[in-house]
PDB file of N, CA, C and O and ligand atoms in Angstrom:
ATOM      1  N   MET A   1     -18.097 -17.734  16.243  1.00 92.00           N
ATOM      2  CA  MET A   1     -16.676 -17.675  15.900  1.00 92.00           C
ATOM      3  C   MET A   1     -15.835 -17.816  17.154  1.00 92.00           C
ATOM      4  O   MET A   1     -16.115 -17.207  18.171  1.00 92.00           O
ATOM      5  N   LYS A   2     -14.819 -18.625  17.036  1.00 96.00           N
ATOM      6  CA  LYS A   2     -13.863 -18.744  18.123  1.00 96.00           C
ATOM      7  C   LYS A   2     -12.455 -18.592  17.552  1.00 96.00           C
ATOM      8  O   LYS A   2     -12.147 -19.155  16.516  1.00 96.00           O
ATOM      9  N   VAL A   3     -11.636 -17.818  18.233  1.00 98.00           N
ATOM     10  CA  VAL A   3     -10.291 -17.526  17.747  1.00 98.00           C
ATOM     11  C   VAL A   3      -9.276 -18.253  18.614  1.00 98.00           C
ATOM     12  O   VAL A   3      -9.392 -18.288  19.848  1.00 98.00           O
ATOM     13  N   ILE A   4      -8.285 -18.826  17.953  1.00 98.00           N
ATOM     14  CA  ILE A   4      -7.205 -19.520  18.644  1.00 98.00           C
ATOM     15  C   ILE A   4      -5.894 -18.975  18.095  1.00 98.00           C
ATOM     16  O   ILE A   4      -5.757 -18.806  16.877  1.00 98.00           O
ATOM     17  N   VAL A   5      -4.954 -18.697  18.973  1.00 98.00           N
ATOM     18  CA  VAL A   5      -3.626 -18.287  18.508  1.00 98.00           C
ATOM     19  C   VAL A   5      -2.578 -19.254  19.050  1.00 98.00           C
ATOM     20  O   VAL A   5      -2.748 -19.836  20.115  1.00 98.00           O
ATOM     21  N   ASP A   6      -1.515 -19.403  18.281  1.00 98.00           N
ATOM     22  CA  ASP A   6      -0.383 -20.230  18.718  1.00 98.00           C
ATOM     23  C   ASP A   6       0.817 -19.303  18.921  1.00 98.00           C
ATOM     24  O   ASP A   6       1.450 -18.859  17.960  1.00 98.00           O
ATOM     25  N   GLN A   7       1.078 -19.001  20.175  1.00 98.00           N
ATOM     26  CA  GLN A   7       2.162 -18.052  20.475  1.00 98.00           C
ATOM     27  C   GLN A   7       3.525 -18.616  20.093  1.00 98.00           C
ATOM     28  O   GLN A   7       4.475 -17.862  19.903  1.00 98.00           O
ATOM     29  N   HIS A   8       3.633 -19.934  19.966  1.00 98.00           N
ATOM     30  CA  HIS A   8       4.914 -20.535  19.580  1.00 98.00           C
ATOM     31  C   HIS A   8       5.214 -20.300  18.102  1.00 98.00           C
ATOM     32  O   HIS A   8       6.372 -20.257  17.698  1.00 98.00           O
ATOM     33  N   LYS A   9       4.168 -20.155  17.292  1.00 98.00           N
ATOM     34  CA  LYS A   9       4.365 -19.902  15.865  1.00 98.00           C
ATOM     35  C   LYS A   9       4.559 -18.424  15.569  1.00 98.00           C
ATOM     36  O   LYS A   9       5.162 -18.065  14.560  1.00 98.00           O
ATOM     37  N   CYS A  10       4.013 -17.575  16.403  1.00 98.00           N
ATOM     38  CA  CYS A  10       3.992 -16.137  16.149  1.00 98.00           C
ATOM     39  C   CYS A  10       5.411 -15.595  15.959  1.00 98.00           C
ATOM     40  O   CYS A  10       6.319 -15.924  16.722  1.00 98.00           O
ATOM     41  N   VAL A  11       5.584 -14.766  14.923  1.00 98.00           N
ATOM     42  CA  VAL A  11       6.890 -14.154  14.671  1.00 98.00           C
ATOM     43  C   VAL A  11       6.862 -12.647  14.955  1.00 98.00           C
ATOM     44  O   VAL A  11       7.737 -11.912  14.518  1.00 98.00           O
ATOM     45  N   ALA A  12       5.827 -12.227  15.660  1.00 98.00           N
ATOM     46  CA  ALA A  12       5.751 -10.851  16.167  1.00 98.00           C
ATOM     47  C   ALA A  12       5.750  -9.802  15.065  1.00 98.00           C
ATOM     48  O   ALA A  12       6.314  -8.722  15.225  1.00 98.00           O
ATOM     49  N   SER A  13       5.108 -10.101  13.941  1.00 97.00           N
ATOM     50  CA  SER A  13       5.074  -9.140  12.845  1.00 97.00           C
ATOM     51  C   SER A  13       4.085  -8.008  13.102  1.00 97.00           C
ATOM     52  O   SER A  13       4.194  -6.937  12.521  1.00 97.00           O
ATOM     53  N   GLY A  14       3.092  -8.270  13.942  1.00 97.00           N
ATOM     54  CA  GLY A  14       2.138  -7.228  14.301  1.00 97.00           C
ATOM     55  C   GLY A  14       1.006  -7.024  13.325  1.00 97.00           C
ATOM     56  O   GLY A  14       0.188  -6.124  13.504  1.00 97.00           O
ATOM     57  N   GLN A  15       0.928  -7.831  12.266  1.00 98.00           N
ATOM     58  CA  GLN A  15      -0.155  -7.669  11.289  1.00 98.00           C
ATOM     59  C   GLN A  15      -1.529  -7.812  11.938  1.00 98.00           C
ATOM     60  O   GLN A  15      -2.456  -7.078  11.600  1.00 98.00           O
ATOM     61  N   CYS A  16      -1.652  -8.739  12.832  1.00 98.00           N
ATOM     62  CA  CYS A  16      -2.960  -8.982  13.451  1.00 98.00           C
ATOM     63  C   CYS A  16      -3.418  -7.777  14.260  1.00 98.00           C
ATOM     64  O   CYS A  16      -4.594  -7.419  14.241  1.00 98.00           O
ATOM     65  N   VAL A  17      -2.486  -7.146  14.942  1.00 98.00           N
ATOM     66  CA  VAL A  17      -2.837  -5.985  15.772  1.00 98.00           C
ATOM     67  C   VAL A  17      -3.244  -4.811  14.896  1.00 98.00           C
ATOM     68  O   VAL A  17      -4.165  -4.063  15.222  1.00 98.00           O
ATOM     69  N   LEU A  18      -2.569  -4.653  13.765  1.00 98.00           N
ATOM     70  CA  LEU A  18      -2.937  -3.587  12.845  1.00 98.00           C
ATOM     71  C   LEU A  18      -4.310  -3.832  12.239  1.00 98.00           C
ATOM     72  O   LEU A  18      -5.070  -2.902  12.000  1.00 98.00           O
ATOM     73  N   THR A  19      -4.638  -5.086  11.989  1.00 98.00           N
ATOM     74  CA  THR A  19      -5.880  -5.430  11.306  1.00 98.00           C
ATOM     75  C   THR A  19      -7.077  -5.474  12.250  1.00 98.00           C
ATOM     76  O   THR A  19      -8.170  -5.024  11.899  1.00 98.00           O
ATOM     77  N   ALA A  20      -6.873  -6.016  13.446  1.00 98.00           N
ATOM     78  CA  ALA A  20      -7.981  -6.167  14.395  1.00 98.00           C
ATOM     79  C   ALA A  20      -7.495  -5.839  15.810  1.00 98.00           C
ATOM     80  O   ALA A  20      -7.321  -6.732  16.637  1.00 98.00           O
ATOM     81  N   PRO A  21      -7.276  -4.553  16.079  1.00 98.00           N
ATOM     82  CA  PRO A  21      -6.699  -4.166  17.379  1.00 98.00           C
ATOM     83  C   PRO A  21      -7.606  -4.442  18.567  1.00 98.00           C
ATOM     84  O   PRO A  21      -7.128  -4.457  19.699  1.00 98.00           O
ATOM     85  N   GLU A  22      -8.897  -4.671  18.311  1.00 98.00           N
ATOM     86  CA  GLU A  22      -9.781  -4.992  19.432  1.00 98.00           C
ATOM     87  C   GLU A  22      -9.683  -6.460  19.822  1.00 98.00           C
ATOM     88  O   GLU A  22     -10.171  -6.869  20.873  1.00 98.00           O
ATOM     89  N   VAL A  23      -9.075  -7.257  18.948  1.00 98.00           N
ATOM     90  CA  VAL A  23      -9.032  -8.707  19.183  1.00 98.00           C
ATOM     91  C   VAL A  23      -7.624  -9.171  19.568  1.00 98.00           C
ATOM     92  O   VAL A  23      -7.466 -10.094  20.364  1.00 98.00           O
ATOM     93  N   PHE A  24      -6.628  -8.514  18.978  1.00 98.00           N
ATOM     94  CA  PHE A  24      -5.249  -8.943  19.200  1.00 98.00           C
ATOM     95  C   PHE A  24      -4.418  -7.820  19.803  1.00 98.00           C
ATOM     96  O   PHE A  24      -4.631  -6.644  19.509  1.00 98.00           O
ATOM     97  N   ASP A  25      -3.466  -8.215  20.611  1.00 98.00           N
ATOM     98  CA  ASP A  25      -2.470  -7.282  21.137  1.00 98.00           C
ATOM     99  C   ASP A  25      -1.115  -7.989  21.063  1.00 98.00           C
ATOM    100  O   ASP A  25      -1.050  -9.167  20.698  1.00 98.00           O
ATOM    101  N   GLN A  26      -0.071  -7.250  21.369  1.00 98.00           N
ATOM    102  CA  GLN A  26       1.265  -7.847  21.382  1.00 98.00           C
ATOM    103  C   GLN A  26       1.896  -7.633  22.747  1.00 98.00           C
ATOM    104  O   GLN A  26       1.718  -6.574  23.357  1.00 98.00           O
ATOM    105  N   ARG A  27       2.663  -8.639  23.203  1.00 98.00           N
ATOM    106  CA  ARG A  27       3.350  -8.500  24.476  1.00 98.00           C
ATOM    107  C   ARG A  27       4.391  -7.392  24.394  1.00 98.00           C
ATOM    108  O   ARG A  27       5.082  -7.269  23.386  1.00 98.00           O
ATOM    109  N   GLU A  28       4.465  -6.615  25.448  1.00 97.00           N
ATOM    110  CA  GLU A  28       5.425  -5.498  25.482  1.00 97.00           C
ATOM    111  C   GLU A  28       6.844  -5.981  25.228  1.00 97.00           C
ATOM    112  O   GLU A  28       7.594  -5.402  24.455  1.00 97.00           O
ATOM    113  N   GLU A  29       7.215  -7.077  25.881  1.00 97.00           N
ATOM    114  CA  GLU A  29       8.625  -7.439  25.913  1.00 97.00           C
ATOM    115  C   GLU A  29       9.143  -8.056  24.614  1.00 97.00           C
ATOM    116  O   GLU A  29      10.300  -7.842  24.245  1.00 97.00           O
ATOM    117  N   ASP A  30       8.306  -8.794  23.894  1.00 98.00           N
ATOM    118  CA  ASP A  30       8.826  -9.463  22.705  1.00 98.00           C
ATOM    119  C   ASP A  30       7.898  -9.391  21.483  1.00 98.00           C
ATOM    120  O   ASP A  30       8.229  -9.929  20.431  1.00 98.00           O
ATOM    121  N   GLY A  31       6.767  -8.733  21.621  1.00 98.00           N
ATOM    122  CA  GLY A  31       5.895  -8.553  20.473  1.00 98.00           C
ATOM    123  C   GLY A  31       5.055  -9.755  20.093  1.00 98.00           C
ATOM    124  O   GLY A  31       4.359  -9.739  19.078  1.00 98.00           O
ATOM    125  N   ILE A  32       5.110 -10.798  20.914  1.00 98.00           N
ATOM    126  CA  ILE A  32       4.315 -11.994  20.614  1.00 98.00           C
ATOM    127  C   ILE A  32       2.830 -11.695  20.820  1.00 98.00           C
ATOM    128  O   ILE A  32       2.445 -10.957  21.729  1.00 98.00           O
ATOM    129  N   VAL A  33       2.021 -12.300  19.975  1.00 98.00           N
ATOM    130  CA  VAL A  33       0.586 -12.035  19.986  1.00 98.00           C
ATOM    131  C   VAL A  33      -0.057 -12.395  21.331  1.00 98.00           C
ATOM    132  O   VAL A  33       0.307 -13.374  21.975  1.00 98.00           O
ATOM    133  N   VAL A  34      -1.015 -11.553  21.711  1.00 98.00           N
ATOM    134  CA  VAL A  34      -1.862 -11.828  22.873  1.00 98.00           C
ATOM    135  C   VAL A  34      -3.303 -11.744  22.401  1.00 98.00           C
ATOM    136  O   VAL A  34      -3.686 -10.765  21.756  1.00 98.00           O
ATOM    137  N   LEU A  35      -4.072 -12.766  22.673  1.00 98.00           N
ATOM    138  CA  LEU A  35      -5.478 -12.772  22.269  1.00 98.00           C
ATOM    139  C   LEU A  35      -6.311 -12.064  23.333  1.00 98.00           C
ATOM    140  O   LEU A  35      -6.312 -12.452  24.500  1.00 98.00           O
ATOM    141  N   LEU A  36      -7.013 -11.005  22.910  1.00 98.00           N
ATOM    142  CA  LEU A  36      -7.804 -10.223  23.858  1.00 98.00           C
ATOM    143  C   LEU A  36      -9.180 -10.844  24.082  1.00 98.00           C
ATOM    144  O   LEU A  36      -9.743 -10.706  25.153  1.00 98.00           O
ATOM    145  N   THR A  37      -9.719 -11.471  23.046  1.00 98.00           N
ATOM    146  CA  THR A  37     -11.013 -12.129  23.203  1.00 98.00           C
ATOM    147  C   THR A  37     -11.081 -13.356  22.296  1.00 98.00           C
ATOM    148  O   THR A  37     -10.744 -13.275  21.114  1.00 98.00           O
ATOM    149  N   GLU A  38     -11.481 -14.481  22.852  1.00 97.00           N
ATOM    150  CA  GLU A  38     -11.635 -15.705  22.049  1.00 97.00           C
ATOM    151  C   GLU A  38     -12.862 -15.650  21.164  1.00 97.00           C
ATOM    152  O   GLU A  38     -12.939 -16.349  20.165  1.00 97.00           O
ATOM    153  N   THR A  39     -13.830 -14.850  21.567  1.00 97.00           N
ATOM    154  CA  THR A  39     -15.112 -14.821  20.847  1.00 97.00           C
ATOM    155  C   THR A  39     -15.464 -13.377  20.499  1.00 97.00           C
ATOM    156  O   THR A  39     -16.231 -12.734  21.207  1.00 97.00           O
ATOM    157  N   PRO A  40     -14.876 -12.871  19.405  1.00 97.00           N
ATOM    158  CA  PRO A  40     -15.141 -11.486  19.012  1.00 97.00           C
ATOM    159  C   PRO A  40     -16.614 -11.272  18.656  1.00 97.00           C
ATOM    160  O   PRO A  40     -17.269 -12.179  18.124  1.00 97.00           O
ATOM    161  N   PRO A  41     -17.120 -10.062  18.907  1.00 97.00           N
ATOM    162  CA  PRO A  41     -18.491  -9.750  18.501  1.00 97.00           C
ATOM    163  C   PRO A  41     -18.623  -9.698  16.981  1.00 97.00           C
ATOM    164  O   PRO A  41     -17.623  -9.602  16.260  1.00 97.00           O
ATOM    165  N   ASP A  42     -19.856  -9.741  16.516  1.00 96.00           N
ATOM    166  CA  ASP A  42     -20.125  -9.849  15.078  1.00 96.00           C
ATOM    167  C   ASP A  42     -19.410  -8.777  14.253  1.00 96.00           C
ATOM    168  O   ASP A  42     -18.892  -9.069  13.180  1.00 96.00           O
ATOM    169  N   HIS A  43     -19.389  -7.553  14.737  1.00 97.00           N
ATOM    170  CA  HIS A  43     -18.830  -6.464  13.917  1.00 97.00           C
ATOM    171  C   HIS A  43     -17.306  -6.571  13.769  1.00 97.00           C
ATOM    172  O   HIS A  43     -16.738  -5.842  12.968  1.00 97.00           O
ATOM    173  N   LEU A  44     -16.678  -7.466  14.521  1.00 98.00           N
ATOM    174  CA  LEU A  44     -15.226  -7.639  14.400  1.00 98.00           C
ATOM    175  C   LEU A  44     -14.846  -8.912  13.644  1.00 98.00           C
ATOM    176  O   LEU A  44     -13.661  -9.203  13.454  1.00 98.00           O
ATOM    177  N   MET A  45     -15.847  -9.645  13.181  1.00 97.00           N
ATOM    178  CA  MET A  45     -15.558 -10.940  12.554  1.00 97.00           C
ATOM    179  C   MET A  45     -14.753 -10.797  11.262  1.00 97.00           C
ATOM    180  O   MET A  45     -13.810 -11.548  11.023  1.00 97.00           O
ATOM    181  N   ASP A  46     -15.107  -9.823  10.427  1.00 97.00           N
ATOM    182  CA  ASP A  46     -14.402  -9.670   9.155  1.00 97.00           C
ATOM    183  C   ASP A  46     -12.933  -9.315   9.395  1.00 97.00           C
ATOM    184  O   ASP A  46     -12.035  -9.878   8.753  1.00 97.00           O
ATOM    185  N   ASP A  47     -12.706  -8.383  10.310  1.00 98.00           N
ATOM    186  CA  ASP A  47     -11.318  -8.000  10.608  1.00 98.00           C
ATOM    187  C   ASP A  47     -10.550  -9.174  11.202  1.00 98.00           C
ATOM    188  O   ASP A  47      -9.356  -9.353  10.925  1.00 98.00           O
ATOM    189  N   THR A  48     -11.219  -9.967  12.018  1.00 98.00           N
ATOM    190  CA  THR A  48     -10.548 -11.109  12.648  1.00 98.00           C
ATOM    191  C   THR A  48     -10.175 -12.151  11.599  1.00 98.00           C
ATOM    192  O   THR A  48      -9.059 -12.691  11.608  1.00 98.00           O
ATOM    193  N   ARG A  49     -11.068 -12.423  10.680  1.00 98.00           N
ATOM    194  CA  ARG A  49     -10.763 -13.367   9.587  1.00 98.00           C
ATOM    195  C   ARG A  49      -9.609 -12.837   8.734  1.00 98.00           C
ATOM    196  O   ARG A  49      -8.727 -13.589   8.328  1.00 98.00           O
ATOM    197  N   GLN A  50      -9.641 -11.546   8.471  1.00 98.00           N
ATOM    198  CA  GLN A  50      -8.582 -10.940   7.662  1.00 98.00           C
ATOM    199  C   GLN A  50      -7.232 -11.069   8.369  1.00 98.00           C
ATOM    200  O   GLN A  50      -6.209 -11.349   7.736  1.00 98.00           O
ATOM    201  N   ALA A  51      -7.223 -10.874   9.670  1.00 98.00           N
ATOM    202  CA  ALA A  51      -5.978 -11.001  10.440  1.00 98.00           C
ATOM    203  C   ALA A  51      -5.419 -12.416  10.320  1.00 98.00           C
ATOM    204  O   ALA A  51      -4.207 -12.607  10.181  1.00 98.00           O
ATOM    205  N   ALA A  52      -6.296 -13.399  10.368  1.00 98.00           N
ATOM    206  CA  ALA A  52      -5.849 -14.787  10.253  1.00 98.00           C
ATOM    207  C   ALA A  52      -5.237 -15.038   8.876  1.00 98.00           C
ATOM    208  O   ALA A  52      -4.211 -15.727   8.748  1.00 98.00           O
ATOM    209  N   ILE A  53      -5.837 -14.447   7.845  1.00 98.00           N
ATOM    210  CA  ILE A  53      -5.321 -14.609   6.484  1.00 98.00           C
ATOM    211  C   ILE A  53      -3.962 -13.931   6.333  1.00 98.00           C
ATOM    212  O   ILE A  53      -3.049 -14.452   5.686  1.00 98.00           O
ATOM    213  N   LEU A  54      -3.824 -12.757   6.941  1.00 98.00           N
ATOM    214  CA  LEU A  54      -2.609 -11.958   6.755  1.00 98.00           C
ATOM    215  C   LEU A  54      -1.445 -12.417   7.619  1.00 98.00           C
ATOM    216  O   LEU A  54      -0.298 -12.077   7.336  1.00 98.00           O
ATOM    217  N   CYS A  55      -1.703 -13.168   8.659  1.00 98.00           N
ATOM    218  CA  CYS A  55      -0.628 -13.570   9.572  1.00 98.00           C
ATOM    219  C   CYS A  55       0.433 -14.375   8.807  1.00 98.00           C
ATOM    220  O   CYS A  55       0.131 -15.431   8.254  1.00 98.00           O
ATOM    221  N   PRO A  56       1.657 -13.896   8.762  1.00 98.00           N
ATOM    222  CA  PRO A  56       2.687 -14.582   7.978  1.00 98.00           C
ATOM    223  C   PRO A  56       3.122 -15.908   8.580  1.00 98.00           C
ATOM    224  O   PRO A  56       3.736 -16.725   7.900  1.00 98.00           O
ATOM    225  N   ALA A  57       2.816 -16.112   9.838  1.00 98.00           N
ATOM    226  CA  ALA A  57       3.241 -17.335  10.517  1.00 98.00           C
ATOM    227  C   ALA A  57       2.102 -18.355  10.633  1.00 98.00           C
ATOM    228  O   ALA A  57       2.286 -19.432  11.182  1.00 98.00           O
ATOM    229  N   GLN A  58       0.942 -18.008  10.111  1.00 98.00           N
ATOM    230  CA  GLN A  58      -0.247 -18.854  10.236  1.00 98.00           C
ATOM    231  C   GLN A  58      -0.457 -19.274  11.691  1.00 98.00           C
ATOM    232  O   GLN A  58      -0.688 -20.442  11.996  1.00 98.00           O
ATOM    233  N   ALA A  59      -0.358 -18.290  12.558  1.00 98.00           N
ATOM    234  CA  ALA A  59      -0.476 -18.536  13.992  1.00 98.00           C
ATOM    235  C   ALA A  59      -1.883 -18.271  14.517  1.00 98.00           C
ATOM    236  O   ALA A  59      -2.122 -18.379  15.711  1.00 98.00           O
ATOM    237  N   ILE A  60      -2.792 -17.907  13.601  1.00 98.00           N
ATOM    238  CA  ILE A  60      -4.162 -17.578  14.016  1.00 98.00           C
ATOM    239  C   ILE A  60      -5.134 -18.518  13.317  1.00 98.00           C
ATOM    240  O   ILE A  60      -5.068 -18.693  12.105  1.00 98.00           O
ATOM    241  N   TRP A  61      -6.027 -19.132  14.092  1.00 97.00           N
ATOM    242  CA  TRP A  61      -7.098 -19.949  13.529  1.00 97.00           C
ATOM    243  C   TRP A  61      -8.426 -19.331  13.913  1.00 97.00           C
ATOM    244  O   TRP A  61      -8.590 -18.861  15.042  1.00 97.00           O
ATOM    245  N   VAL A  62      -9.351 -19.364  12.968  1.00 97.00           N
ATOM    246  CA  VAL A  62     -10.704 -18.909  13.238  1.00 97.00           C
ATOM    247  C   VAL A  62     -11.634 -20.084  13.011  1.00 97.00           C
ATOM    248  O   VAL A  62     -11.722 -20.618  11.908  1.00 97.00           O
ATOM    249  N   ALA A  63     -12.303 -20.484  14.073  1.00 96.00           N
ATOM    250  CA  ALA A  63     -13.265 -21.579  13.990  1.00 96.00           C
ATOM    251  C   ALA A  63     -14.660 -20.981  13.916  1.00 96.00           C
ATOM    252  O   ALA A  63     -15.088 -20.270  14.827  1.00 96.00           O
ATOM    253  N   GLU A  64     -15.323 -21.230  12.808  1.00 89.00           N
ATOM    254  CA  GLU A  64     -16.687 -20.727  12.663  1.00 89.00           C
ATOM    255  C   GLU A  64     -17.624 -21.626  13.452  1.00 89.00           C
ATOM    256  O   GLU A  64     -17.488 -22.836  13.457  1.00 89.00           O
ATOM    257  N   GLN A  65     -18.575 -21.009  14.117  1.00 77.00           N
ATOM    258  CA  GLN A  65     -19.522 -21.777  14.930  1.00 77.00           C
ATOM    259  C   GLN A  65     -20.939 -21.312  14.617  1.00 77.00           C
ATOM    260  O   GLN A  65     -21.175 -20.136  14.401  1.00 77.00           O
ATOM    261  N   GLU A  66     -21.842 -22.264  14.632  1.00 71.00           N
ATOM    262  CA  GLU A  66     -23.247 -21.901  14.570  1.00 71.00           C
ATOM    263  C   GLU A  66     -23.615 -21.236  15.876  1.00 71.00           C
ATOM    264  O   GLU A  66     -23.171 -21.655  16.941  1.00 71.00           O
ATOM    265  N   LYS A  67     -24.429 -20.201  15.772  1.00 61.00           N
ATOM    266  CA  LYS A  67     -24.884 -19.565  17.002  1.00 61.00           C
ATOM    267  C   LYS A  67     -25.914 -20.451  17.672  1.00 61.00           C
ATOM    268  O   LYS A  67     -26.865 -20.900  17.049  1.00 61.00           O
ATOM    269  N   GLN A  68     -25.698 -20.711  18.928  1.00 60.00           N
ATOM    270  CA  GLN A  68     -26.648 -21.541  19.672  1.00 60.00           C
ATOM    271  C   GLN A  68     -26.979 -20.858  20.979  1.00 60.00           C
ATOM    272  O   GLN A  68     -26.096 -20.483  21.737  1.00 60.00           O
ATOM    273  N   GLU A  69     -28.251 -20.712  21.200  1.00 63.00           N
ATOM    274  CA  GLU A  69     -28.675 -20.098  22.453  1.00 63.00           C
ATOM    275  C   GLU A  69     -28.231 -20.958  23.621  1.00 63.00           C
ATOM    276  O   GLU A  69     -28.327 -22.187  23.573  1.00 63.00           O
ATOM    277  N   GLY A  70     -27.732 -20.312  24.638  1.00 63.00           N
ATOM    278  CA  GLY A  70     -27.370 -21.042  25.843  1.00 63.00           C
ATOM    279  C   GLY A  70     -26.050 -21.770  25.752  1.00 63.00           C
ATOM    280  O   GLY A  70     -25.672 -22.478  26.670  1.00 63.00           O
ATOM    281  N   GLU A  71     -25.323 -21.564  24.658  1.00 55.00           N
ATOM    282  CA  GLU A  71     -24.038 -22.232  24.523  1.00 55.00           C
ATOM    283  C   GLU A  71     -23.045 -21.650  25.517  1.00 55.00           C
ATOM    284  O   GLU A  71     -23.042 -20.453  25.750  1.00 55.00           O
ATOM    285  N   GLN A  72     -22.219 -22.499  26.066  1.00 56.00           N
ATOM    286  CA  GLN A  72     -21.277 -22.017  27.060  1.00 56.00           C
ATOM    287  C   GLN A  72     -20.001 -21.539  26.410  1.00 56.00           C
ATOM    288  O   GLN A  72     -19.572 -22.065  25.456  1.00 56.00           O
TER     289      GLN A  72
HETATM  290  S1  LIG B 101       0.170 -11.508  12.588  1.00 50.58           S
HETATM  291 FE1  LIG B 101       0.736 -13.587  13.241  1.00 50.58          FE
HETATM  292  S2  LIG B 101       2.941 -13.520  13.464  1.00 50.58           S
HETATM  293 FE2  LIG B 101       2.233 -11.407  13.420  1.00 50.58          FE
HETATM  294  S3  LIG B 101       1.941 -10.829  15.582  1.00 50.58           S
HETATM  295 FE3  LIG B 101      -0.009 -11.591  14.816  1.00 50.58          FE
HETATM  296  S4  LIG B 101      -0.036 -13.778  15.321  1.00 50.58           S
HETATM  297 FE4  LIG B 101       2.076 -13.081  15.477  1.00 50.58          FE
END
């Protein structure tokens, strides 16, 4: 799994931070999303997908990836 956020689309609603606080944060000054990790561990995948679904601005994409040993 790889997570991508578009800070230009983000409307600072904070849904992602409430749903997956280990993956998303918000900037102090304006509340815009900050991605804490592009590649969340397995136990955070469900919350990360849920955050993408709940984001009112559709500013979060989750790209599913096959696990490959040695992948960079
Ligand atoms: S849920 Fe979407 S709009 Fe709200 S802070 Fe997160 S990325 Fe931004």
